[in-house]
Amino acid sequence: MELCDLLLEQASNLKNGQEFAVVTTVEADGLARTSGKMLVYPDGTISGTVGGGMWERAAIRDAMDCITAKKNDVKVYDFSDEMSKAGIRCQGTLRVFIEYCGSDRTQLVVVGGGHVGHAVIQAAKTVGFAVTLADTRGEEEIGDAIRLADRFIRMDSFGDVAKAELPKNPFYVVSTYGHQVDGAALKGVISRGDAAYIGMLGSTKKVSAIFAQLRNAGVKQEDLDQVFAPIGLDLGGETPEELAVAIVAEMLAVKYGREGKSLSR
C-alpha cells in the first residue's frame, strides 16, 4: 500500500472516530526491509506493513496493547537467540515507534436527515461534534444533510442502524419521518448498547406510543428510561433550527454532566 493511501486511511479513521495505531519502522538491522509503516486496528487487522514475519506479528500485538492503553510506545524486536536455537540463520533487529490514534471529537450519529436532522447536524458541528448521518434516503431527497455531515451511511431500513458500522460510544439523535420508522430506529440504537446519549424527536403522545410498541417487542423499560424523549431542553422554540439548539444544548449538558439550568438561577 502506498504511503499516500495510508495517510488518507488515517484521515478517514480520525474523521469517523475509529481508534487505531500507527507502527513506523525507526531502525532495521539485518532485515530485508529497512523502512515501513502500518496501521493496526483493535481487532488486529492491518493496512500496510513493517516487513512481515515474527517481527511484524510482535508489533501488531504490541500495537493492540497500545490501543487498549491509549498510549504510545517504542519497541525493539530481536529474536536472534530463539532463531539460533531453532537453527534458523536469518536474523535481524527491528525498532518501531507505535503511536496511538483516536479522535478527540465527540461522535454524534443522526438517524434521519430531514429538516430537524439537518439543523441538528449544522448546530452540532459548530460546537465540535463529528457527525455521522444514517438514513434510508439518498442525495436526491436529503442531499443538503448528506453534504453537511462528516460521513453518510445509507441503509435499507432504519432498523439496520443496529448493525451499521458506526463510531464507538456516540451520541444518538433519532429524527426520522414517521412513528413506525422512529420505533425501528430507536430499537436498533438501543440494541447496540454503546450510547453516551440517546434522544428521540416527537411529542409526548408519540413517544408514549412508540415506547409501548417497543416494550411489547421485548425492549426493557430500564433501557427506555435512558432515552431523552421528547428530545431537547424546554426552550420553547418550534422551528427546526430552534429545536436543534435545544437538542444540542441538552447533549452538551449530558456531555459535561450539567443540569442545563440558567446560570442566573
PDB file of C-alpha atoms in Angstrom, residues 7 9 43 50 62 73-75 78 88 93 97 112 177 184 193 199 204 220 263:
ATOM      1  CA  LEU A   7      -2.402   8.807   5.091  1.00  0.00           C
ATOM      2  CA  GLU A   9      -6.949   5.995   5.613  1.00  0.00           C
ATOM      3  CA  ASP A  43      -9.162  -6.420  16.258  1.00  0.00           C
ATOM      4  CA  VAL A  50       6.746  -3.211   8.509  1.00  0.00           C
ATOM      5  CA  ASP A  62       2.048  -4.514  20.983  1.00  0.00           C
ATOM      6  CA  ASP A  73       5.462   3.183  22.850  1.00  0.00           C
ATOM      7  CA  VAL A  74       8.829   2.284  21.323  1.00  0.00           C
ATOM      8  CA  LYS A  75       9.621  -1.403  20.899  1.00  0.00           C
ATOM      9  CA  ASP A  78      15.346  -9.136  18.444  1.00  0.00           C
ATOM     10  CA  ILE A  88      17.448 -20.544  11.583  1.00  0.00           C
ATOM     11  CA  THR A  93      16.523  -6.493  14.812  1.00  0.00           C
ATOM     12  CA  PHE A  97       7.527   3.596  17.124  1.00  0.00           C
ATOM     13  CA  GLY A 112     -32.772  10.674   9.881  1.00  0.00           C
ATOM     14  CA  TYR A 177     -40.046  10.759   9.214  1.00  0.00           C
ATOM     15  CA  ALA A 184     -37.409   0.695  14.451  1.00  0.00           C
ATOM     16  CA  GLY A 193     -25.680  -0.920  23.926  1.00  0.00           C
ATOM     17  CA  GLY A 199     -32.600  11.306  22.138  1.00  0.00           C
ATOM     18  CA  THR A 204     -45.172  13.219  24.449  1.00  0.00           C
ATOM     19  CA  LYS A 220     -36.607  -3.414  28.585  1.00  0.00           C
ATOM     20  CA  LEU A 263     -26.699  30.321  35.118  1.00  0.00           C
TER      21      LEU A 263
END
